[in-house]
GROMACS .gro file of C-alpha atoms in nm:
model
  490
    1UNK     CA    1  -0.020   0.003   0.002
    2UNK     CA    2   0.156   0.349  -0.095
    3UNK     CA    3   0.225   0.585   0.194
    4UNK     CA    4   0.039   0.929   0.162
    5UNK     CA    5   0.198   1.223   0.352
    6UNK     CA    6  -0.097   1.453   0.377
    7UNK     CA    7   0.105   1.707   0.555
    8UNK     CA    8   0.292   1.767   0.217
    9UNK     CA    9  -0.009   1.794   0.009
   10UNK     CA   10  -0.111   2.137  -0.144
   11UNK     CA   11  -0.351   2.332   0.085
   12UNK     CA   12  -0.661   2.509  -0.067
   13UNK     CA   13  -0.796   2.827   0.015
   14UNK     CA   14  -1.034   2.799   0.324
   15UNK     CA   15  -1.399   2.754   0.239
   16UNK     CA   16  -1.688   2.524   0.322
   17UNK     CA   17  -1.707   2.396  -0.046
   18UNK     CA   18  -1.356   2.336  -0.075
   19UNK     CA   19  -1.308   2.155   0.267
   20UNK     CA   20  -1.609   1.943   0.182
   21UNK     CA   21  -1.445   1.843  -0.168
   22UNK     CA   22  -1.123   1.764   0.019
   23UNK     CA   23  -1.294   1.545   0.266
   24UNK     CA   24  -1.504   1.353  -0.015
   25UNK     CA   25  -1.186   1.276  -0.207
   26UNK     CA   26  -1.016   1.168   0.112
   27UNK     CA   27  -1.298   0.922   0.209
   28UNK     CA   28  -1.323   0.789  -0.147
   29UNK     CA   29  -0.943   0.716  -0.128
   30UNK     CA   30  -0.975   0.560   0.217
   31UNK     CA   31  -1.280   0.347   0.121
   32UNK     CA   32  -1.093   0.233  -0.202
   33UNK     CA   33  -0.789   0.116  -0.007
   34UNK     CA   34  -1.020  -0.047   0.245
   35UNK     CA   35  -1.190  -0.238  -0.025
   36UNK     CA   36  -0.871  -0.312  -0.212
   37UNK     CA   37  -0.722  -0.446   0.109
   38UNK     CA   38  -1.032  -0.656   0.185
   39UNK     CA   39  -1.015  -0.794  -0.167
   40UNK     CA   40  -0.658  -0.865  -0.112
   41UNK     CA   41  -0.690  -1.044   0.196
   42UNK     CA   42  -0.995  -1.257   0.068
   43UNK     CA   43  -0.797  -1.357  -0.227
   44UNK     CA   44  -0.526  -1.474   0.004
   45UNK     CA   45  -0.766  -1.656   0.234
   46UNK     CA   46  -0.896  -1.809  -0.073
   47UNK     CA   47  -0.574  -1.922  -0.199
   48UNK     CA   48  -0.488  -2.044   0.114
   49UNK     CA   49  -0.811  -2.242   0.134
   50UNK     CA   50  -0.752  -2.395  -0.210
   51UNK     CA   51  -0.384  -2.482  -0.117
   52UNK     CA   52  -0.516  -2.640   0.200
   53UNK     CA   53  -0.780  -2.830   0.008
   54UNK     CA   54  -0.511  -2.937  -0.244
   55UNK     CA   55  -0.275  -3.040   0.019
   56UNK     CA   56  -0.535  -3.236   0.206
   57UNK     CA   57  -0.624  -3.441  -0.131
   58UNK     CA   58  -0.250  -3.479  -0.176
   59UNK     CA   59  -0.199  -3.616   0.161
   60UNK     CA   60  -0.500  -3.827   0.096
   61UNK     CA   61  -0.336  -3.968  -0.243
   62UNK     CA   62   0.003  -4.025  -0.061
   63UNK     CA   63  -0.146  -4.210   0.250
   64UNK     CA   64  -0.323  -4.412  -0.006
   65UNK     CA   65  -0.016  -4.501  -0.200
   66UNK     CA   66   0.176  -4.575   0.108
   67UNK     CA   67  -0.105  -4.793   0.259
   68UNK     CA   68  -0.134  -4.973  -0.070
   69UNK     CA   69   0.238  -5.018  -0.066
   70UNK     CA   70   0.236  -5.138   0.266
   71UNK     CA   71  -0.058  -5.372   0.217
   72UNK     CA   72   0.126  -5.509  -0.123
   73UNK     CA   73   0.458  -5.547   0.078
   74UNK     CA   74   0.263  -5.748   0.364
   75UNK     CA   75   0.074  -5.963   0.117
   76UNK     CA   76   0.421  -6.037  -0.059
   77UNK     CA   77   0.582  -6.114   0.249
   78UNK     CA   78   0.280  -6.344   0.361
   79UNK     CA   79   0.293  -6.524   0.033
   80UNK     CA   80   0.641  -6.584   0.023
   81UNK     CA   81   0.632  -6.735   0.361
   82UNK     CA   82   0.332  -6.932   0.274
   83UNK     CA   83   0.505  -7.054  -0.042
   84UNK     CA   84   0.796  -7.167   0.166
   85UNK     CA   85   0.576  -7.342   0.409
   86UNK     CA   86   0.612  -7.694   0.285
   87UNK     CA   87   0.996  -7.671   0.359
   88UNK     CA   88   0.917  -7.638   0.733
   89UNK     CA   89   0.632  -7.927   0.764
   90UNK     CA   90   0.846  -8.205   0.935
   91UNK     CA   91   0.538  -8.396   0.986
   92UNK     CA   92   0.505  -8.446   0.598
   93UNK     CA   93   0.859  -8.468   0.530
   94UNK     CA   94   0.890  -8.754   0.774
   95UNK     CA   95   0.564  -8.921   0.675
   96UNK     CA   96   0.538  -9.290   0.629
   97UNK     CA   97   0.321  -9.467   0.390
   98UNK     CA   98   0.217  -9.839   0.328
   99UNK     CA   99   0.109  -9.976   0.021
  100UNK     CA  100  -0.223 -10.184   0.103
  101UNK     CA  101  -0.334 -10.268  -0.260
  102UNK     CA  102  -0.202 -10.189  -0.606
  103UNK     CA  103   0.119  -9.981  -0.704
  104UNK     CA  104   0.196  -9.636  -0.844
  105UNK     CA  105   0.179  -9.579  -1.209
  106UNK     CA  106   0.457  -9.630  -1.454
  107UNK     CA  107   0.438  -9.275  -1.569
  108UNK     CA  108   0.285  -8.941  -1.472
  109UNK     CA  109  -0.111  -8.905  -1.548
  110UNK     CA  110  -0.301  -8.621  -1.606
  111UNK     CA  111  -0.540  -8.645  -1.299
  112UNK     CA  112  -0.523  -8.825  -0.978
  113UNK     CA  113  -0.862  -8.886  -0.818
  114UNK     CA  114  -0.788  -8.878  -0.428
  115UNK     CA  115  -1.043  -9.010  -0.160
  116UNK     CA  116  -0.957  -8.993   0.206
  117UNK     CA  117  -1.167  -9.228   0.400
  118UNK     CA  118  -1.208  -9.314   0.756
  119UNK     CA  119  -1.382  -9.628   0.770
  120UNK     CA  120  -1.741  -9.664   0.939
  121UNK     CA  121  -1.864  -9.989   1.070
  122UNK     CA  122  -2.157 -10.149   0.907
  123UNK     CA  123  -2.118  -9.923   0.605
  124UNK     CA  124  -2.013  -9.959   0.254
  125UNK     CA  125  -2.021  -9.614   0.151
  126UNK     CA  126  -1.638  -9.618   0.033
  127UNK     CA  127  -1.721  -9.929  -0.213
  128UNK     CA  128  -2.016  -9.752  -0.340
  129UNK     CA  129  -1.837  -9.456  -0.434
  130UNK     CA  130  -1.536  -9.663  -0.614
  131UNK     CA  131  -1.804  -9.872  -0.799
  132UNK     CA  132  -1.989  -9.530  -0.920
  133UNK     CA  133  -1.643  -9.384  -1.014
  134UNK     CA  134  -1.520  -9.669  -1.235
  135UNK     CA  135  -1.894  -9.733  -1.381
  136UNK     CA  136  -1.919  -9.359  -1.482
  137UNK     CA  137  -1.572  -9.411  -1.661
  138UNK     CA  138  -1.463  -9.547  -2.001
  139UNK     CA  139  -1.143  -9.727  -2.067
  140UNK     CA  140  -0.983  -9.436  -2.241
  141UNK     CA  141  -1.081  -9.206  -1.974
  142UNK     CA  142  -0.937  -9.432  -1.719
  143UNK     CA  143  -0.610  -9.447  -1.889
  144UNK     CA  144  -0.530  -9.074  -1.790
  145UNK     CA  145  -0.620  -9.114  -1.432
  146UNK     CA  146  -0.489  -9.253  -1.117
  147UNK     CA  147  -0.753  -9.324  -0.826
  148UNK     CA  148  -0.566  -9.307  -0.485
  149UNK     CA  149  -0.751  -9.417  -0.176
  150UNK     CA  150  -0.583  -9.322   0.153
  151UNK     CA  151  -0.748  -9.534   0.434
  152UNK     CA  152  -0.718  -9.451   0.818
  153UNK     CA  153  -0.853  -9.691   1.090
  154UNK     CA  154  -0.730  -9.793   1.409
  155UNK     CA  155  -0.892 -10.114   1.405
  156UNK     CA  156  -0.649 -10.340   1.195
  157UNK     CA  157  -0.915 -10.630   1.157
  158UNK     CA  158  -1.158 -10.403   1.002
  159UNK     CA  159  -0.876 -10.233   0.801
  160UNK     CA  160  -0.759 -10.552   0.649
  161UNK     CA  161  -1.124 -10.661   0.563
  162UNK     CA  162  -1.177 -10.332   0.372
  163UNK     CA  163  -0.867 -10.386   0.174
  164UNK     CA  164  -0.985 -10.722   0.087
  165UNK     CA  165  -1.313 -10.603  -0.033
  166UNK     CA  166  -1.156 -10.341  -0.237
  167UNK     CA  167  -0.897 -10.597  -0.401
  168UNK     CA  168  -1.180 -10.844  -0.476
  169UNK     CA  169  -1.431 -10.603  -0.642
  170UNK     CA  170  -1.180 -10.390  -0.827
  171UNK     CA  171  -0.885 -10.627  -0.905
  172UNK     CA  172  -0.877 -10.533  -1.277
  173UNK     CA  173  -0.825 -10.168  -1.192
  174UNK     CA  174  -0.557 -10.254  -0.958
  175UNK     CA  175  -0.373 -10.480  -1.188
  176UNK     CA  176  -0.403 -10.199  -1.457
  177UNK     CA  177  -0.245  -9.957  -1.193
  178UNK     CA  178  -0.555  -9.767  -1.200
  179UNK     CA  179  -0.618  -9.791  -0.840
  180UNK     CA  180  -0.386  -9.747  -0.545
  181UNK     CA  181  -0.478  -9.790  -0.172
  182UNK     CA  182  -0.244  -9.664   0.087
  183UNK     CA  183  -0.216  -9.580   0.453
  184UNK     CA  184  -0.014  -9.296   0.582
  185UNK     CA  185   0.120  -9.151   0.920
  186UNK     CA  186   0.286  -8.834   1.002
  187UNK     CA  187   0.629  -8.828   1.145
  188UNK     CA  188   0.806  -8.595   1.386
  189UNK     CA  189   0.614  -8.385   1.655
  190UNK     CA  190   0.247  -8.345   1.611
  191UNK     CA  191   0.171  -8.037   1.398
  192UNK     CA  192  -0.033  -7.744   1.512
  193UNK     CA  193  -0.355  -7.865   1.350
  194UNK     CA  194  -0.352  -8.213   1.513
  195UNK     CA  195  -0.400  -8.327   1.843
  196UNK     CA  196  -0.125  -8.378   2.115
  197UNK     CA  197  -0.142  -8.652   2.371
  198UNK     CA  198  -0.223  -8.401   2.664
  199UNK     CA  199  -0.528  -8.247   2.469
  200UNK     CA  200  -0.858  -8.294   2.593
  201UNK     CA  201  -1.054  -8.194   2.267
  202UNK     CA  202  -1.409  -8.178   2.191
  203UNK     CA  203  -1.574  -8.435   1.974
  204UNK     CA  204  -1.578  -8.170   1.663
  205UNK     CA  205  -1.201  -8.094   1.733
  206UNK     CA  206  -1.100  -8.455   1.714
  207UNK     CA  207  -1.291  -8.502   1.392
  208UNK     CA  208  -1.115  -8.169   1.236
  209UNK     CA  209  -0.784  -8.285   1.358
  210UNK     CA  210  -0.808  -8.644   1.215
  211UNK     CA  211  -0.974  -8.521   0.892
  212UNK     CA  212  -0.695  -8.246   0.824
  213UNK     CA  213  -0.414  -8.513   0.899
  214UNK     CA  214  -0.576  -8.757   0.667
  215UNK     CA  215  -0.608  -8.502   0.395
  216UNK     CA  216  -0.272  -8.370   0.432
  217UNK     CA  217  -0.130  -8.726   0.385
  218UNK     CA  218  -0.338  -8.803   0.102
  219UNK     CA  219  -0.230  -8.474  -0.091
  220UNK     CA  220   0.142  -8.536   0.022
  221UNK     CA  221   0.163  -8.871  -0.148
  222UNK     CA  222  -0.039  -8.766  -0.473
  223UNK     CA  223   0.209  -8.456  -0.538
  224UNK     CA  224   0.404  -8.637  -0.793
  225UNK     CA  225   0.141  -8.890  -0.947
  226UNK     CA  226  -0.023  -8.651  -1.174
  227UNK     CA  227  -0.049  -8.293  -1.331
  228UNK     CA  228  -0.377  -8.235  -1.140
  229UNK     CA  229  -0.557  -8.356  -0.825
  230UNK     CA  230  -0.924  -8.415  -0.788
  231UNK     CA  231  -1.051  -8.436  -0.432
  232UNK     CA  232  -1.366  -8.662  -0.363
  233UNK     CA  233  -1.500  -8.817  -0.049
  234UNK     CA  234  -1.635  -9.159   0.041
  235UNK     CA  235  -2.002  -9.056  -0.018
  236UNK     CA  236  -2.012  -8.958  -0.366
  237UNK     CA  237  -2.205  -9.037  -0.697
  238UNK     CA  238  -2.022  -8.963  -1.018
  239UNK     CA  239  -2.217  -8.875  -1.333
  240UNK     CA  240  -2.105  -9.059  -1.663
  241UNK     CA  241  -1.827  -8.907  -1.836
  242UNK     CA  242  -1.714  -8.669  -1.552
  243UNK     CA  243  -1.351  -8.747  -1.644
  244UNK     CA  244  -1.399  -8.605  -1.987
  245UNK     CA  245  -1.582  -8.323  -1.860
  246UNK     CA  246  -1.277  -8.237  -1.633
  247UNK     CA  247  -1.042  -8.317  -1.891
  248UNK     CA  248  -1.159  -8.066  -2.155
  249UNK     CA  249  -1.228  -7.802  -1.882
  250UNK     CA  250  -0.863  -7.830  -1.779
  251UNK     CA  251  -0.758  -7.816  -2.132
  252UNK     CA  252  -0.929  -7.487  -2.180
  253UNK     CA  253  -0.810  -7.345  -1.856
  254UNK     CA  254  -0.451  -7.472  -1.891
  255UNK     CA  255  -0.293  -7.113  -1.977
  256UNK     CA  256  -0.523  -6.916  -1.730
  257UNK     CA  257  -0.463  -6.836  -1.370
  258UNK     CA  258  -0.656  -7.035  -1.121
  259UNK     CA  259  -0.610  -7.204  -0.793
  260UNK     CA  260  -0.922  -7.423  -0.758
  261UNK     CA  261  -1.188  -7.537  -0.997
  262UNK     CA  262  -1.504  -7.636  -0.845
  263UNK     CA  263  -1.706  -7.902  -1.036
  264UNK     CA  264  -1.975  -7.944  -0.765
  265UNK     CA  265  -2.151  -7.747  -0.475
  266UNK     CA  266  -2.013  -7.999  -0.224
  267UNK     CA  267  -1.788  -7.883   0.073
  268UNK     CA  268  -1.506  -8.139   0.005
  269UNK     CA  269  -1.586  -8.328  -0.311
  270UNK     CA  270  -1.530  -8.204  -0.670
  271UNK     CA  271  -1.235  -7.963  -0.610
  272UNK     CA  272  -0.952  -7.987  -0.864
  273UNK     CA  273  -0.605  -7.845  -0.772
  274UNK     CA  274  -0.282  -7.841  -0.965
  275UNK     CA  275  -0.057  -8.096  -0.827
  276UNK     CA  276   0.249  -7.847  -0.793
  277UNK     CA  277   0.019  -7.668  -0.515
  278UNK     CA  278  -0.039  -7.989  -0.315
  279UNK     CA  279   0.272  -7.956  -0.097
  280UNK     CA  280   0.145  -7.591   0.004
  281UNK     CA  281  -0.202  -7.710   0.048
  282UNK     CA  282  -0.123  -8.011   0.274
  283UNK     CA  283   0.114  -7.793   0.489
  284UNK     CA  284  -0.158  -7.528   0.505
  285UNK     CA  285  -0.412  -7.778   0.646
  286UNK     CA  286  -0.160  -7.859   0.936
  287UNK     CA  287  -0.065  -7.509   1.069
  288UNK     CA  288  -0.385  -7.414   1.175
  289UNK     CA  289  -0.521  -7.482   1.525
  290UNK     CA  290  -0.728  -7.805   1.570
  291UNK     CA  291  -1.059  -7.632   1.605
  292UNK     CA  292  -1.048  -7.499   1.243
  293UNK     CA  293  -1.265  -7.714   1.008
  294UNK     CA  294  -1.122  -7.834   0.685
  295UNK     CA  295  -1.379  -7.726   0.447
  296UNK     CA  296  -1.302  -7.361   0.585
  297UNK     CA  297  -0.929  -7.386   0.506
  298UNK     CA  298  -1.010  -7.540   0.158
  299UNK     CA  299  -1.228  -7.236   0.085
  300UNK     CA  300  -0.969  -6.973   0.218
  301UNK     CA  301  -0.663  -7.142   0.037
  302UNK     CA  302  -0.723  -6.975  -0.302
  303UNK     CA  303  -0.734  -6.663  -0.154
  304UNK     CA  304  -0.371  -6.690  -0.032
  305UNK     CA  305  -0.267  -6.745  -0.408
  306UNK     CA  306  -0.482  -6.448  -0.550
  307UNK     CA  307  -0.791  -6.619  -0.650
  308UNK     CA  308  -1.044  -6.398  -0.491
  309UNK     CA  309  -1.348  -6.538  -0.605
  310UNK     CA  310  -1.468  -6.927  -0.647
  311UNK     CA  311  -1.456  -7.073  -0.994
  312UNK     CA  312  -1.753  -7.293  -0.980
  313UNK     CA  313  -1.926  -7.468  -1.281
  314UNK     CA  314  -2.310  -7.455  -1.308
  315UNK     CA  315  -2.369  -7.821  -1.362
  316UNK     CA  316  -2.247  -8.057  -1.089
  317UNK     CA  317  -2.075  -8.377  -1.195
  318UNK     CA  318  -2.075  -8.513  -0.842
  319UNK     CA  319  -2.352  -8.574  -0.567
  320UNK     CA  320  -2.364  -8.677  -0.216
  321UNK     CA  321  -2.520  -9.003  -0.130
  322UNK     CA  322  -2.585  -9.185   0.170
  323UNK     CA  323  -2.648  -9.057   0.553
  324UNK     CA  324  -2.407  -8.900   0.793
  325UNK     CA  325  -2.325  -8.996   1.117
  326UNK     CA  326  -2.468  -8.768   1.392
  327UNK     CA  327  -2.111  -8.646   1.473
  328UNK     CA  328  -2.068  -8.542   1.127
  329UNK     CA  329  -2.401  -8.374   1.093
  330UNK     CA  330  -2.305  -8.164   1.424
  331UNK     CA  331  -1.937  -8.079   1.320
  332UNK     CA  332  -1.990  -8.028   0.924
  333UNK     CA  333  -2.249  -7.799   0.737
  334UNK     CA  334  -2.493  -7.996   0.531
  335UNK     CA  335  -2.404  -8.049   0.158
  336UNK     CA  336  -2.674  -7.862  -0.030
  337UNK     CA  337  -2.698  -7.883  -0.412
  338UNK     CA  338  -2.763  -7.542  -0.557
  339UNK     CA  339  -3.111  -7.585  -0.769
  340UNK     CA  340  -3.174  -7.305  -1.033
  341UNK     CA  341  -3.494  -7.230  -1.184
  342UNK     CA  342  -3.543  -7.120  -1.539
  343UNK     CA  343  -3.315  -6.857  -1.664
  344UNK     CA  344  -3.473  -6.494  -1.617
  345UNK     CA  345  -3.269  -6.296  -1.908
  346UNK     CA  346  -3.308  -5.928  -1.787
  347UNK     CA  347  -3.395  -5.655  -2.045
  348UNK     CA  348  -3.078  -5.587  -2.253
  349UNK     CA  349  -2.942  -5.496  -2.607
  350UNK     CA  350  -2.697  -5.704  -2.791
  351UNK     CA  351  -2.409  -5.538  -3.006
  352UNK     CA  352  -2.180  -5.716  -3.226
  353UNK     CA  353  -1.895  -5.677  -3.481
  354UNK     CA  354  -1.956  -6.003  -3.648
  355UNK     CA  355  -2.098  -6.033  -3.995
  356UNK     CA  356  -2.474  -6.018  -3.985
  357UNK     CA  357  -2.679  -6.198  -4.260
  358UNK     CA  358  -3.004  -6.099  -4.405
  359UNK     CA  359  -3.274  -6.069  -4.114
  360UNK     CA  360  -3.064  -6.270  -3.862
  361UNK     CA  361  -2.979  -6.006  -3.581
  362UNK     CA  362  -2.775  -6.077  -3.264
  363UNK     CA  363  -3.069  -6.021  -3.030
  364UNK     CA  364  -3.165  -6.362  -3.133
  365UNK     CA  365  -2.888  -6.488  -2.941
  366UNK     CA  366  -3.027  -6.368  -2.620
  367UNK     CA  367  -3.398  -6.472  -2.667
  368UNK     CA  368  -3.515  -6.756  -2.455
  369UNK     CA  369  -3.660  -6.954  -2.760
  370UNK     CA  370  -3.528  -7.147  -3.043
  371UNK     CA  371  -3.392  -6.858  -3.241
  372UNK     CA  372  -3.023  -6.817  -3.272
  373UNK     CA  373  -2.767  -6.586  -3.415
  374UNK     CA  374  -2.552  -6.709  -3.704
  375UNK     CA  375  -2.258  -6.555  -3.858
  376UNK     CA  376  -1.974  -6.651  -4.109
  377UNK     CA  377  -1.580  -6.678  -4.068
  378UNK     CA  378  -1.567  -6.490  -3.729
  379UNK     CA  379  -1.184  -6.344  -3.666
  380UNK     CA  380  -0.980  -6.328  -3.359
  381UNK     CA  381  -1.103  -6.020  -3.150
  382UNK     CA  382  -1.488  -6.031  -3.268
  383UNK     CA  383  -1.726  -5.999  -2.997
  384UNK     CA  384  -2.110  -6.018  -2.909
  385UNK     CA  385  -2.190  -5.814  -2.584
  386UNK     CA  386  -2.519  -5.819  -2.411
  387UNK     CA  387  -2.564  -5.481  -2.253
  388UNK     CA  388  -2.797  -5.490  -1.938
  389UNK     CA  389  -3.058  -5.219  -1.930
  390UNK     CA  390  -3.015  -5.188  -1.577
  391UNK     CA  391  -2.699  -5.343  -1.387
  392UNK     CA  392  -2.777  -5.662  -1.210
  393UNK     CA  393  -2.635  -5.907  -0.957
  394UNK     CA  394  -2.603  -6.197  -1.173
  395UNK     CA  395  -2.560  -6.524  -1.021
  396UNK     CA  396  -2.516  -6.767  -1.318
  397UNK     CA  397  -2.440  -6.750  -1.688
  398UNK     CA  398  -2.461  -7.013  -1.959
  399UNK     CA  399  -2.359  -6.964  -2.338
  400UNK     CA  400  -2.422  -7.230  -2.588
  401UNK     CA  401  -2.275  -7.239  -2.931
  402UNK     CA  402  -2.321  -7.477  -3.206
  403UNK     CA  403  -2.631  -7.671  -3.305
  404UNK     CA  404  -2.824  -7.847  -3.054
  405UNK     CA  405  -2.789  -8.212  -3.187
  406UNK     CA  406  -2.480  -8.251  -3.394
  407UNK     CA  407  -2.265  -7.990  -3.218
  408UNK     CA  408  -2.149  -7.833  -3.544
  409UNK     CA  409  -2.049  -7.466  -3.601
  410UNK     CA  410  -1.935  -7.445  -3.228
  411UNK     CA  411  -1.721  -7.165  -3.125
  412UNK     CA  412  -1.368  -7.330  -3.110
  413UNK     CA  413  -1.161  -7.108  -2.895
  414UNK     CA  414  -1.322  -6.812  -2.707
  415UNK     CA  415  -1.412  -6.675  -2.357
  416UNK     CA  416  -1.696  -6.499  -2.165
  417UNK     CA  417  -1.602  -6.185  -1.990
  418UNK     CA  418  -1.828  -5.987  -1.725
  419UNK     CA  419  -1.853  -5.599  -1.778
  420UNK     CA  420  -1.868  -5.345  -1.514
  421UNK     CA  421  -1.922  -4.969  -1.536
  422UNK     CA  422  -2.183  -4.910  -1.814
  423UNK     CA  423  -2.098  -4.645  -2.063
  424UNK     CA  424  -2.351  -4.401  -2.168
  425UNK     CA  425  -2.617  -4.486  -2.439
  426UNK     CA  426  -2.583  -4.861  -2.393
  427UNK     CA  427  -2.222  -4.861  -2.564
  428UNK     CA  428  -2.087  -5.126  -2.354
  429UNK     CA  429  -1.896  -5.129  -2.014
  430UNK     CA  430  -1.566  -4.951  -1.900
  431UNK     CA  431  -1.403  -5.268  -1.756
  432UNK     CA  432  -1.421  -5.632  -1.833
  433UNK     CA  433  -1.301  -5.948  -1.638
  434UNK     CA  434  -1.276  -6.306  -1.734
  435UNK     CA  435  -1.547  -6.528  -1.621
  436UNK     CA  436  -1.411  -6.850  -1.821
  437UNK     CA  437  -1.313  -6.986  -2.147
  438UNK     CA  438  -1.566  -7.162  -2.378
  439UNK     CA  439  -1.528  -7.535  -2.329
  440UNK     CA  440  -1.650  -7.761  -2.631
  441UNK     CA  441  -1.863  -7.476  -2.759
  442UNK     CA  442  -2.014  -7.377  -2.421
  443UNK     CA  443  -1.973  -7.218  -2.079
  444UNK     CA  444  -2.199  -7.276  -1.761
  445UNK     CA  445  -2.050  -7.100  -1.478
  446UNK     CA  446  -2.162  -6.941  -1.150
  447UNK     CA  447  -2.099  -6.570  -1.107
  448UNK     CA  448  -1.920  -6.498  -0.774
  449UNK     CA  449  -1.851  -6.157  -0.618
  450UNK     CA  450  -1.572  -6.051  -0.377
  451UNK     CA  451  -1.688  -6.036  -0.021
  452UNK     CA  452  -1.870  -5.722   0.062
  453UNK     CA  453  -1.841  -5.601  -0.300
  454UNK     CA  454  -2.126  -5.361  -0.415
  455UNK     CA  455  -2.066  -5.403  -0.797
  456UNK     CA  456  -2.329  -5.511  -1.004
  457UNK     CA  457  -2.295  -5.654  -1.341
  458UNK     CA  458  -2.336  -5.442  -1.677
  459UNK     CA  459  -2.260  -5.654  -1.976
  460UNK     CA  460  -2.162  -6.014  -2.070
  461UNK     CA  461  -1.943  -6.034  -2.374
  462UNK     CA  462  -1.857  -6.346  -2.574
  463UNK     CA  463  -1.497  -6.308  -2.727
  464UNK     CA  464  -1.364  -6.495  -3.023
  465UNK     CA  465  -0.986  -6.587  -2.956
  466UNK     CA  466  -0.921  -6.771  -3.284
  467UNK     CA  467  -1.028  -6.724  -3.647
  468UNK     CA  468  -1.238  -6.992  -3.792
  469UNK     CA  469  -1.329  -7.059  -4.153
  470UNK     CA  470  -1.680  -7.150  -4.117
  471UNK     CA  471  -2.011  -7.092  -3.968
  472UNK     CA  472  -2.067  -6.987  -3.604
  473UNK     CA  473  -2.381  -7.050  -3.445
  474UNK     CA  474  -2.444  -6.857  -3.096
  475UNK     CA  475  -2.746  -7.074  -3.003
  476UNK     CA  476  -2.839  -6.918  -2.662
  477UNK     CA  477  -2.702  -6.701  -2.377
  478UNK     CA  478  -2.890  -6.765  -2.058
  479UNK     CA  479  -2.879  -6.561  -1.738
  480UNK     CA  480  -2.978  -6.613  -1.396
  481UNK     CA  481  -3.040  -6.304  -1.145
  482UNK     CA  482  -3.254  -6.466  -0.870
  483UNK     CA  483  -3.119  -6.638  -0.595
  484UNK     CA  484  -3.092  -7.006  -0.630
  485UNK     CA  485  -3.265  -7.240  -0.381
  486UNK     CA  486  -3.068  -7.496  -0.182
  487UNK     CA  487  -3.167  -7.893  -0.158
  488UNK     CA  488  -2.999  -8.088   0.115
  489UNK     CA  489  -2.866  -8.414  -0.064
  490UNK     CA  490  -2.873  -8.749   0.044
   0.00000   0.00000   0.00000
């Protein structure tokens, strides 16, 4: 602000009009200076407020980044410790096994079907499960499979009788090295997840402890027998050609990231793992306290290897049969099959960049009738996208390609993606994630969401991964948004 020396200002001749004029000028100058000062002060305050807001936002960003870095570092450290876990599991390293029937295969198989069975008096459920398994499988299918049964029973007479029954009923499969029966025992001091001599466990704790040890021993033995491992229990019915279903699914998922593929809604049966993960999984079962149920650990295991949601197929190939004991009913959740009604495709538009012929429109692929969408010579990158009018919490998606009877004109290589963040004017979605690959021209899969996720689905996109010089028939896309019902099995 300039300094004004009124003492040096020229003085006017005395007079009321002159004095009044000087006072007016003086007041105008003072008021202007006050207003200017106020404006400058407000501007400085505004700049300070803006700077403060920017600093707060910047601090938030920095804190978020630091928090993310810390979380990422913790996860990396945890995963690294987890990956090294099998190196510090003396109980499994010193485990002892006895071959009760059969012998290991001469060469590594595609799939080991593992069954852990704690024998039950007056019951033949293990024999029924094995009978169902072999009857549901053809000779070529069994050629790529090893069935491994791990028995645990403190009664040597009952154990011997069970082995004799298995050897008598399934001699052909034992001689072909398709069936192997073993008994295992942990070595060294009891792991954390099992009982010690001084423990006084509850009935459920004793059951959990024994079950975790039995499954860990089974997986530990199976780790080098095959490329993949399918876990069953001794109360299962297998649908015909289940091995082929799993074989083609594994072929389609071979290059994709996954930890567990679930072929049923059961707590234990129907889960497929990579055999390379079995040492970690076996050790994982033994490091938790004895009161931690096995099925809880099996559901948590994929999260540690960055599979955040279950990969569960819509049609089960295994079903629970028989009755459980009272203790099992008290300690384990009832196995319930998820039963869906008819699909309820919500209102949607369908867009595609594939060739459209005459009056055959892409919307036909989404209508729940016999109409379908046909196109010619699709190329890699072609798509057909269902854009929901209103985002939905979808629970299951099924995509069918090819003719219904002959299976001709299927999509040979493709995948289905889920879209989130709908764009304006129903143009598609901002972000897509993989649901799963198309297997033999179709996909039928449950849609899972991360815990506490508020996201809803905006798009379903079928993507072509390989050019094919032929017709492509997209027969039907089915969507379920209603909650499924659960029927207790038995």
